[in-house]
mmCIF file of C-alpha atoms in Angstrom:
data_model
loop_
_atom_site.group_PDB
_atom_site.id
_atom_site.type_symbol
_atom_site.label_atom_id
_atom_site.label_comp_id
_atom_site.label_asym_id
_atom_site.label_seq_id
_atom_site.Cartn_x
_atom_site.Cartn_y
_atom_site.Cartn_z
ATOM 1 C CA UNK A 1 -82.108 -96.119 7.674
ATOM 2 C CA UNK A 2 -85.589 -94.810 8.367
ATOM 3 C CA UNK A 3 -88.699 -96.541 7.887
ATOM 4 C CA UNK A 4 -92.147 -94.849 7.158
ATOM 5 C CA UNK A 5 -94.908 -96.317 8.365
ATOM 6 C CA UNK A 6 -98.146 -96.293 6.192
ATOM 7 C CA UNK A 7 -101.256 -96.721 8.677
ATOM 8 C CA UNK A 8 -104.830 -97.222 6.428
ATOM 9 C CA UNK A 9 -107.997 -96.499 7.958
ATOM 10 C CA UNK A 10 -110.893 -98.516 5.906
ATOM 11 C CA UNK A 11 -113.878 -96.347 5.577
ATOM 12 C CA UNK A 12 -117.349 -98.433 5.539
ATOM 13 C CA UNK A 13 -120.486 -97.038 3.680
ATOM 14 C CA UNK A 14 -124.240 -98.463 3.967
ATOM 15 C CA UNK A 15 -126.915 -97.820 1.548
ATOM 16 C CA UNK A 16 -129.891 -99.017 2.186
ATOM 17 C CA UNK A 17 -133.374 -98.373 1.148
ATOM 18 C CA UNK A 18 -136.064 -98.283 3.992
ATOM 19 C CA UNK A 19 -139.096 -98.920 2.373
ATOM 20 C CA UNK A 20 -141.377 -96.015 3.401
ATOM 21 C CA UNK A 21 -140.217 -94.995 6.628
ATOM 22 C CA UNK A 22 -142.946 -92.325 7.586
ATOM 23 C CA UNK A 23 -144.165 -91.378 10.490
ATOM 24 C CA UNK A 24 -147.751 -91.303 11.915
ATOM 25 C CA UNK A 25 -148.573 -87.435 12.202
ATOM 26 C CA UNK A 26 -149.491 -85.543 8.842
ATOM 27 C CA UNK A 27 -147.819 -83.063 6.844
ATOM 28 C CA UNK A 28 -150.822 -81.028 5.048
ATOM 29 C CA UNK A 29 -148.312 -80.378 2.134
ATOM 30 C CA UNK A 30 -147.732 -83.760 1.346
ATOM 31 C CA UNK A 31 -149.658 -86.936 0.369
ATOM 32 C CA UNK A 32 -148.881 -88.834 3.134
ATOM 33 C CA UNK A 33 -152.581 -89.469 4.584
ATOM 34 C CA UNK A 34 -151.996 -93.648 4.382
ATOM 35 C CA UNK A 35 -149.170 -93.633 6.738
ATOM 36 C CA UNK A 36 -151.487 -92.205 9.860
ATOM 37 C CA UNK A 37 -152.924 -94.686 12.307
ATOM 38 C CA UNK A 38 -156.386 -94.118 10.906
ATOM 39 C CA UNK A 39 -154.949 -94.251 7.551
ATOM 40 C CA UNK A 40 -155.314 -97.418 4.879
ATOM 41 C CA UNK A 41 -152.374 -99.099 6.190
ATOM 42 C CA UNK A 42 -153.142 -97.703 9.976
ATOM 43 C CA UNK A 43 -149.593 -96.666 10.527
ATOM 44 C CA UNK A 44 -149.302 -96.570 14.277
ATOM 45 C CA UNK A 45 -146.930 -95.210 16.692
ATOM 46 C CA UNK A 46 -146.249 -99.475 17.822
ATOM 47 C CA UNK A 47 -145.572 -99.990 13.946
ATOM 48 C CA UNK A 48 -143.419 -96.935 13.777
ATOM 49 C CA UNK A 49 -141.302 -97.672 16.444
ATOM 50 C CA UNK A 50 -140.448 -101.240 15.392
ATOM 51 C CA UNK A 51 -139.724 -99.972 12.179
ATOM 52 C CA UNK A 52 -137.214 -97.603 13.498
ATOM 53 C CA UNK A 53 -135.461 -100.445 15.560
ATOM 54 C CA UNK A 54 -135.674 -102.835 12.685
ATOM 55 C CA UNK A 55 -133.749 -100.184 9.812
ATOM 56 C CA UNK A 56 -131.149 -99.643 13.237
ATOM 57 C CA UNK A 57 -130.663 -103.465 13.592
ATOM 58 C CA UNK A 58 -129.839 -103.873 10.262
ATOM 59 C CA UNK A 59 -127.693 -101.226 10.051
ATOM 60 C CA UNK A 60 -126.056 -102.657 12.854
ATOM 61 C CA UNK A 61 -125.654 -106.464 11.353
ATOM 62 C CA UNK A 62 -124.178 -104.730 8.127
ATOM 63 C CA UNK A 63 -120.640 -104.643 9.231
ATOM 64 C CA UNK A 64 -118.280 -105.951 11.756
ATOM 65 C CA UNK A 65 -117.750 -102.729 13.089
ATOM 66 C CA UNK A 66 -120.212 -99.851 13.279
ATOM 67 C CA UNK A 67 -120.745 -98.253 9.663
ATOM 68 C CA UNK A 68 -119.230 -94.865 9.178
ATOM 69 C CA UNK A 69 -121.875 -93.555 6.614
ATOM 70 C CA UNK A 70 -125.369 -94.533 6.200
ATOM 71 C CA UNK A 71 -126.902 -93.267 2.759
ATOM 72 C CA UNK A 72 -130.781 -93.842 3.527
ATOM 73 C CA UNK A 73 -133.834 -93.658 0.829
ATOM 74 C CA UNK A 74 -137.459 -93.773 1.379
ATOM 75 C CA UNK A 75 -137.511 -91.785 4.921
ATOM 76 C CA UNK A 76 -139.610 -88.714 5.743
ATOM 77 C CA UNK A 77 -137.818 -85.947 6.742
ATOM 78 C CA UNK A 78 -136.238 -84.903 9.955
ATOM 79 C CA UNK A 79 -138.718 -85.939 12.409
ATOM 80 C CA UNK A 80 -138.240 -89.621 11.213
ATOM 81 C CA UNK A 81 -134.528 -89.299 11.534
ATOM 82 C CA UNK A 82 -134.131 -87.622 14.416
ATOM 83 C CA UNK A 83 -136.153 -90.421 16.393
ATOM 84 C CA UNK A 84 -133.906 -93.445 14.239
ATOM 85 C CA UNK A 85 -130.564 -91.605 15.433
ATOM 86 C CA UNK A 86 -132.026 -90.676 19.005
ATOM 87 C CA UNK A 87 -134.098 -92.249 19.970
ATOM 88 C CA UNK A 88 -134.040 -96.545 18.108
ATOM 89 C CA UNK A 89 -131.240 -99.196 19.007
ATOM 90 C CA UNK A 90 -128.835 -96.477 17.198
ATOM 91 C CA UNK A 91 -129.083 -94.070 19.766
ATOM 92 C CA UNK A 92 -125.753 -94.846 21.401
ATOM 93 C CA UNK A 93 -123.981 -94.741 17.822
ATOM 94 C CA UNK A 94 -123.291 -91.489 18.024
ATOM 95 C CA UNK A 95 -124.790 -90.454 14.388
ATOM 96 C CA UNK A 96 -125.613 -87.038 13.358
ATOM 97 C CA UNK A 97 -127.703 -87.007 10.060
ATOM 98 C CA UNK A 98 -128.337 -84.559 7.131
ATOM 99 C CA UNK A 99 -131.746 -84.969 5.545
ATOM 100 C CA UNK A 100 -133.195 -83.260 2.340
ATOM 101 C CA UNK A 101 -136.830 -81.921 2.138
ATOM 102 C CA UNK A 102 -137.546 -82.971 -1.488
ATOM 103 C CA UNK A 103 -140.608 -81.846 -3.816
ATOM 104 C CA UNK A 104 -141.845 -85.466 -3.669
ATOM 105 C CA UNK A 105 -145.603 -85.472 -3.566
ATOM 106 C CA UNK A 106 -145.438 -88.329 -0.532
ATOM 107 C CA UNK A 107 -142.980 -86.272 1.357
ATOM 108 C CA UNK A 108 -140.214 -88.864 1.237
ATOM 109 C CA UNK A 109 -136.500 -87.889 1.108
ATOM 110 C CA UNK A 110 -133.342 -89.102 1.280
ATOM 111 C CA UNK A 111 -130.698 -89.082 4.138
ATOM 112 C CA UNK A 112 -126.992 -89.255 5.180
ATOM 113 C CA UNK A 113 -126.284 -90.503 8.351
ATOM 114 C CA UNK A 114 -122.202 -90.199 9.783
ATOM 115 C CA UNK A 115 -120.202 -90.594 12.737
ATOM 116 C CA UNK A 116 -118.396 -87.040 13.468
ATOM 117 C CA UNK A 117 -115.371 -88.904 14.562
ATOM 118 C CA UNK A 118 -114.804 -90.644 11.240
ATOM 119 C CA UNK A 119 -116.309 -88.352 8.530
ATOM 120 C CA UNK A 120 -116.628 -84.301 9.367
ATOM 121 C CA UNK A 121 -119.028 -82.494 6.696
ATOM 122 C CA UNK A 122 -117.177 -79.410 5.297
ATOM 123 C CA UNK A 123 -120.393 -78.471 3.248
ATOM 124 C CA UNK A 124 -123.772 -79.870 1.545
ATOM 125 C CA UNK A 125 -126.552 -78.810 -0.971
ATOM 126 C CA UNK A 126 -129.895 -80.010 -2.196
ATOM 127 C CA UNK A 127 -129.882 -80.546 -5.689
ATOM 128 C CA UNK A 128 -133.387 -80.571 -6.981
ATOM 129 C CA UNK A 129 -134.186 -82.622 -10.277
ATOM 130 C CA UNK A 130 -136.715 -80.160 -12.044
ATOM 131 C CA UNK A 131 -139.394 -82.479 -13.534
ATOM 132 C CA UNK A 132 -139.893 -83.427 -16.876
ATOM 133 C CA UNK A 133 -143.530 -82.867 -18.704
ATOM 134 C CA UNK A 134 -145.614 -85.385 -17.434
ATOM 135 C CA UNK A 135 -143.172 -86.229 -14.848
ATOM 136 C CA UNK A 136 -143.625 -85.865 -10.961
ATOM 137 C CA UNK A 137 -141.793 -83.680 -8.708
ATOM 138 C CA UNK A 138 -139.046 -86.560 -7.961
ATOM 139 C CA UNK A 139 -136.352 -86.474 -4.400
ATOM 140 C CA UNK A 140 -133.590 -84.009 -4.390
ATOM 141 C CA UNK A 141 -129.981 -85.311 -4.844
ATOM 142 C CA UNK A 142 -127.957 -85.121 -1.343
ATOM 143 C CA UNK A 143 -124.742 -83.564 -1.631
ATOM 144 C CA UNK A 144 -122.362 -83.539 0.821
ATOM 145 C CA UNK A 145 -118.449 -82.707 0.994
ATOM 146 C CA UNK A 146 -116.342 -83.638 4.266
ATOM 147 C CA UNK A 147 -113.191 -84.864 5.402
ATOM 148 C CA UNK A 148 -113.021 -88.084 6.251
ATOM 149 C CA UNK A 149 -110.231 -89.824 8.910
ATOM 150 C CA UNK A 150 -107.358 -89.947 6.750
ATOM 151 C CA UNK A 151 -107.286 -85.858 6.547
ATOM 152 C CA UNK A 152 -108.928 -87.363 2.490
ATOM 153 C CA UNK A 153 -111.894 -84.852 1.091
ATOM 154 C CA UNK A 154 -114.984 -87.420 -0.023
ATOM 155 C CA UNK A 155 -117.574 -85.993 -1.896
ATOM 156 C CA UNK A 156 -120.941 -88.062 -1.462
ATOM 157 C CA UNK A 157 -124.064 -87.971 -3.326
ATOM 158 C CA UNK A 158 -127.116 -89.520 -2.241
ATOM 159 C CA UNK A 159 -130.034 -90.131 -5.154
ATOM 160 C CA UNK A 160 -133.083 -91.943 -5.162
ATOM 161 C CA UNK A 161 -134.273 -91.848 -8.479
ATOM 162 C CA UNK A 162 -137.926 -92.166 -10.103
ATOM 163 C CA UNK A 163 -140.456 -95.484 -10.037
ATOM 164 C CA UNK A 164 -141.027 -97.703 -12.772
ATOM 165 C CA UNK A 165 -144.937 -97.305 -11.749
ATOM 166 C CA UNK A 166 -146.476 -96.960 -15.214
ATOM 167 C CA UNK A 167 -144.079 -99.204 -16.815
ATOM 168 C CA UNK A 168 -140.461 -99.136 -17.151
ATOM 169 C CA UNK A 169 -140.228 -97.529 -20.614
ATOM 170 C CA UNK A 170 -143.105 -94.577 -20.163
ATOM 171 C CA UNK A 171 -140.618 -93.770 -16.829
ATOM 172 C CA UNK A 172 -137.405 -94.086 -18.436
ATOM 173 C CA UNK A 173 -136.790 -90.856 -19.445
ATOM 174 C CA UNK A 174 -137.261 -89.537 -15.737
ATOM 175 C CA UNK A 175 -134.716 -91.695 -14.288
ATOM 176 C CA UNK A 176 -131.878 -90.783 -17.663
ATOM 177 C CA UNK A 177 -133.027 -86.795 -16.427
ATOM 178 C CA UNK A 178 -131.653 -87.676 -12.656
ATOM 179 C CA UNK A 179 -128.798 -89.473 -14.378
ATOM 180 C CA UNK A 180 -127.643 -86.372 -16.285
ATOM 181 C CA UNK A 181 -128.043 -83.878 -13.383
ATOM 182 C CA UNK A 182 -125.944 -86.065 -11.669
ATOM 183 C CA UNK A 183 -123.459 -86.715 -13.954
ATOM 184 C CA UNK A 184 -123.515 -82.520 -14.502
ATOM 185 C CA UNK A 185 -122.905 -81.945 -10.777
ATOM 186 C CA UNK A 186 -119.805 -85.035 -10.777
ATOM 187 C CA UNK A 187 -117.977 -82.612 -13.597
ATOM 188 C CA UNK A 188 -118.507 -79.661 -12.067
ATOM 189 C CA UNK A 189 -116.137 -81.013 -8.894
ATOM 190 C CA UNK A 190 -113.877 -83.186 -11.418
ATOM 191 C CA UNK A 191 -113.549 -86.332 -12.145
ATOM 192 C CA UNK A 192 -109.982 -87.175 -10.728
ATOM 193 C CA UNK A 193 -111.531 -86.617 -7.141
ATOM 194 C CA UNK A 194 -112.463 -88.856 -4.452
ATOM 195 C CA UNK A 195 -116.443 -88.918 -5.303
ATOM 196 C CA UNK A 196 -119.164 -91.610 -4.371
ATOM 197 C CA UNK A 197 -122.612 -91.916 -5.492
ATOM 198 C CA UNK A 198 -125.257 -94.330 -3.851
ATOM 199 C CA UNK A 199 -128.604 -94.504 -3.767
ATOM 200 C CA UNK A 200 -132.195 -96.824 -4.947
ATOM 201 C CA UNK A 201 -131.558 -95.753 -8.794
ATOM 202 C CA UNK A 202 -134.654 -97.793 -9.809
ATOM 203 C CA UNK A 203 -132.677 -99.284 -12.398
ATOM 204 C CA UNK A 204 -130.390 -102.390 -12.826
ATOM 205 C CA UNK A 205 -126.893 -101.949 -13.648
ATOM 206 C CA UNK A 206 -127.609 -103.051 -17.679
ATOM 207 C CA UNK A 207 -130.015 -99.882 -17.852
ATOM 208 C CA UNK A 208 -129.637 -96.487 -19.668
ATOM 209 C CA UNK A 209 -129.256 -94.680 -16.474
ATOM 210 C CA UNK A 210 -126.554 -96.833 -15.570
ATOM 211 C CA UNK A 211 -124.996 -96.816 -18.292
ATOM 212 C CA UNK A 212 -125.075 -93.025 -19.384
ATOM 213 C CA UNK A 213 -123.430 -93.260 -15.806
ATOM 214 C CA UNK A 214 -120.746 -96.099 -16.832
ATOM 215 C CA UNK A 215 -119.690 -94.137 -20.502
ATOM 216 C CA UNK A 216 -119.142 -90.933 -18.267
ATOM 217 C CA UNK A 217 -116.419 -92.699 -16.129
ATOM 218 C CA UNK A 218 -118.384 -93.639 -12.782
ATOM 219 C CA UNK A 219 -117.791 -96.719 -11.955
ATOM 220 C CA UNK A 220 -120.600 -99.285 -10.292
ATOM 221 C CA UNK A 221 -118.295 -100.635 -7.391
ATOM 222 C CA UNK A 222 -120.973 -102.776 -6.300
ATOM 223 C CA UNK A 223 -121.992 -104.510 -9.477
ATOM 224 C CA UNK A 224 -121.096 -107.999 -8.466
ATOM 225 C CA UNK A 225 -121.826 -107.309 -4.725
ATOM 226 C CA UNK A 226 -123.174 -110.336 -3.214
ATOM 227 C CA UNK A 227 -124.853 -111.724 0.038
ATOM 228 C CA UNK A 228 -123.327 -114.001 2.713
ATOM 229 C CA UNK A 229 -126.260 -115.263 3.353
ATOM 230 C CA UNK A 230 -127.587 -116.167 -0.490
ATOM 231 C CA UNK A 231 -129.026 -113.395 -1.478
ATOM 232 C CA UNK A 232 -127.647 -112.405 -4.837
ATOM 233 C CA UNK A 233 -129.017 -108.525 -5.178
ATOM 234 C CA UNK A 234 -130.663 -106.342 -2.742
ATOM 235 C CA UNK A 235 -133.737 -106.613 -4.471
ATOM 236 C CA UNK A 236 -136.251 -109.540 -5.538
ATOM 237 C CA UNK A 237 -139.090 -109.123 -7.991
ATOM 238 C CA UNK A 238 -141.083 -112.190 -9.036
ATOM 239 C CA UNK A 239 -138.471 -114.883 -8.119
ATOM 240 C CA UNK A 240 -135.290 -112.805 -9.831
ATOM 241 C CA UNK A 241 -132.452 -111.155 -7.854
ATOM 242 C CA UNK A 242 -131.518 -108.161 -8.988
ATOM 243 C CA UNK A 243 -129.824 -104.941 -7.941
ATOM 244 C CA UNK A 244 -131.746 -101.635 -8.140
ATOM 245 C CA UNK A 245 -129.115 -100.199 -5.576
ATOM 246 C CA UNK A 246 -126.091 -99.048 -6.735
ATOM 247 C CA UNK A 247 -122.790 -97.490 -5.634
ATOM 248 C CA UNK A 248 -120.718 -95.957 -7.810
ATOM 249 C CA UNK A 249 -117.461 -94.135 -7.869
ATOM 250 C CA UNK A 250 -114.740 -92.169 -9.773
ATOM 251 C CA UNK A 251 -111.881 -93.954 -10.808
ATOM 252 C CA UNK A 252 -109.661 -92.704 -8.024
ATOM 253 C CA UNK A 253 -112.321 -93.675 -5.689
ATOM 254 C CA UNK A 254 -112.966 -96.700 -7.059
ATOM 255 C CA UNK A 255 -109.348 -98.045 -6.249
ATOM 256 C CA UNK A 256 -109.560 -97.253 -2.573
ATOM 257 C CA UNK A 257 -112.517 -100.185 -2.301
ATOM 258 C CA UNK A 258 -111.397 -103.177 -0.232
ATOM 259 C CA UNK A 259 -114.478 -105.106 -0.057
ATOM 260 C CA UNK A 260 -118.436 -104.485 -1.605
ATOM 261 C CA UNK A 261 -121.033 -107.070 -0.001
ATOM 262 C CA UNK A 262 -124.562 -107.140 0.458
ATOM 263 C CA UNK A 263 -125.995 -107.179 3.848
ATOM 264 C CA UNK A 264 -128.201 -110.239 4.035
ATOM 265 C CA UNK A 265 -128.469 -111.406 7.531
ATOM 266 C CA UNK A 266 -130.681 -113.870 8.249
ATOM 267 C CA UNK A 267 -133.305 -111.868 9.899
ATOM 268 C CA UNK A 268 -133.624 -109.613 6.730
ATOM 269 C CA UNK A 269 -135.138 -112.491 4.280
ATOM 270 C CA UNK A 270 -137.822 -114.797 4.369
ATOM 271 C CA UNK A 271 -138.735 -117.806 2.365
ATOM 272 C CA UNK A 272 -140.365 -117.056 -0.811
ATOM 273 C CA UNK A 273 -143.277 -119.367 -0.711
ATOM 274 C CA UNK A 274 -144.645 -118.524 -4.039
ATOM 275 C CA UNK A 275 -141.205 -119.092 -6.019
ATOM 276 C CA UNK A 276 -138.946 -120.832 -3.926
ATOM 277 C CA UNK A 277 -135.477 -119.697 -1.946
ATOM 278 C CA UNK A 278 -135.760 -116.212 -0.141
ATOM 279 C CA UNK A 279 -136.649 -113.051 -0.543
ATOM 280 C CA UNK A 280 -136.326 -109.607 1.396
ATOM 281 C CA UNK A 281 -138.954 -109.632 4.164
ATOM 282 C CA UNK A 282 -140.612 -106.104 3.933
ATOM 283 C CA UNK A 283 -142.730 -104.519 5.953
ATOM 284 C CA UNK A 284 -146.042 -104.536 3.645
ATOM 285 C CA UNK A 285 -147.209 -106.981 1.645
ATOM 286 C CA UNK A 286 -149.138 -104.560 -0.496
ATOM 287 C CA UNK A 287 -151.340 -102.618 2.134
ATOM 288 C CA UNK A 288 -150.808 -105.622 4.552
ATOM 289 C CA UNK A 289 -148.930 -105.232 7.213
ATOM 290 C CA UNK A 290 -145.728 -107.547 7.080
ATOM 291 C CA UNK A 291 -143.939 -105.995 10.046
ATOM 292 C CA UNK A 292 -140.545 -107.267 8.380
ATOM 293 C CA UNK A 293 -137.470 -104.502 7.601
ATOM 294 C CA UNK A 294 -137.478 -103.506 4.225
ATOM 295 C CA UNK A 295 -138.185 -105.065 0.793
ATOM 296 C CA UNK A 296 -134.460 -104.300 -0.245
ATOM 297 C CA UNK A 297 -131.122 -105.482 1.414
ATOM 298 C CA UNK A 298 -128.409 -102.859 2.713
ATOM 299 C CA UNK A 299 -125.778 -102.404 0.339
ATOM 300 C CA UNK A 300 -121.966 -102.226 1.911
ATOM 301 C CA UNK A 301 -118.851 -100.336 0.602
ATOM 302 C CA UNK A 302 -115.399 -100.489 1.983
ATOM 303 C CA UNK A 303 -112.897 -97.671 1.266
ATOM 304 C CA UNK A 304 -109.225 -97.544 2.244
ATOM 305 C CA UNK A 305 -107.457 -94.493 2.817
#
């Protein structure tokens, strides 16, 4: 009798959204003049560089074992990720990156870190959200299609959709328009393959973005993700948790997940004096300087293959 032995390889993604992670030289096409050292929140190069190290430490706490792909949102291009993959406390992890350069009036984009060894990139595209009337030039969707471990195809999309600045129901539209180019460029690979989205949708999972998403078959892994450390979202606004990230998957991808947490070490929240428990501790307090990580929490996927 012969016996076949069935080896699976868990594949761990990271989405996390950096909360403006610029650097401190300016890019005369962009609006990006309050992230210089002379600037109104006097970015400088000390401030920079702990910033870097802080979004690698987390990234690091987020898992057991070092995290195969790192969706990132809020990050400026390639200068800022070459120095987080080269040159920060993740300069040993062996990451190579791909990075969009977006439309976005600030110059912020949105990023895929991976490990070569665990995830190989076969192909990727920019897939740029053409604005609505009224509405902003918004951050390109990262595409990316690779092979992971297994010998498996993934296909990954990374989206950071439009702000609820000028109120949540003058912006909705924007973020249903990101929802629908997405959900176009999902059925043009098929639905019965192994797909992930994850991003900073700007929307909670009960929203019309979320759920145009959710009636089209994607599935929000990470609904009922939850901290180890109390948090109970990756996001708090005025005393309530609540998830703004999201991961989502088709249904074939969506059986492969062994385990969906949120990444709350310690050193990522602070106490919320103003309405008890904790809260994310950011980096800006409006324009104050905070010199904390990020006002959201990394978001963590397991996959088995």
């Amino acid at each position: 009798m012969f016996l076949t032995l069935i080896i699976s390889t868990l594949l761990t993604l990271v989405e996390l959204n950096c909360e403006n992670l610029f650097d401190t030289r300016h890019d005369p096409s962009k609006q990006d003049l309050e992230f210089l050292p002379d600037g109104s929140r006097h970015w400088t190069p000390y401030k920079y560089w702990e910033k870097l190290n802080a979004v690698g430490k987390a990234l690091l706490a987020s898992s057991d074992e070092l995290p195969d792909l790192v969706a990132l949102c809020e990050v400026e291009g390639d200068t800022v990720l070459h120095d987080l993959t080269r040159r920060s406390l993740l300069r040993n992890a062996g990451y190579s990156y791909l990075v969009t350069a977006s439309p976005d009036v600030r110059g912020i984009d949105v990023a895929l870190l991976y490990r070569p060894v665990r995830f190989r990139p076969l192909c990727y595209d920019y897939l740029t959200v053409p604005p609505l009337p009224g509405m902003r030039p918004t951050r390109d969707i990262l595409y990316v299609k690779g092979r992971v471990v297994s010998g498996d195809t993934l296909h990954l999309f990374v989206v950071h959709a439009p702000s609820r600045y000028g109120g949540e129901l003058p912006t909705r539209s924007h973020r249903l328009h990101v929802a629908e180019t997405l959900k176009a460029a999902v059925d043009s690979i098929g639905m019965s393959h192994n797909i992930v989205v994850a991003g900073d949708f700007n929307d909670y999972a009960d929203s019309p973005s979320l759920r145009y998403l959710s009636t089209h078959r994607l599935r929000n892994v990470t609904r009922q993700a939850k901290g180890r450390h109390g948090a109970r979202a990756t996001y708090r606004y005025e005393g309530l948790w609540a998830s703004i990230d999201h991961i989502l998957a088709t249904p074939s991808m969506a059986r492969r997940v062994a385990e969906v947490y949120i990444g709350d070490a310690p050193f990522l929240l602070e106490a919320d004096e103003e309405y008890g428990g904790q809260k994310p501790f950011r980096t800006f307090s409006g324009f104050r300087y905070h010199g904390g990580t990020s006002d959201h929490l990394p978001l963590v996927a397991r996959f088995r293959f």
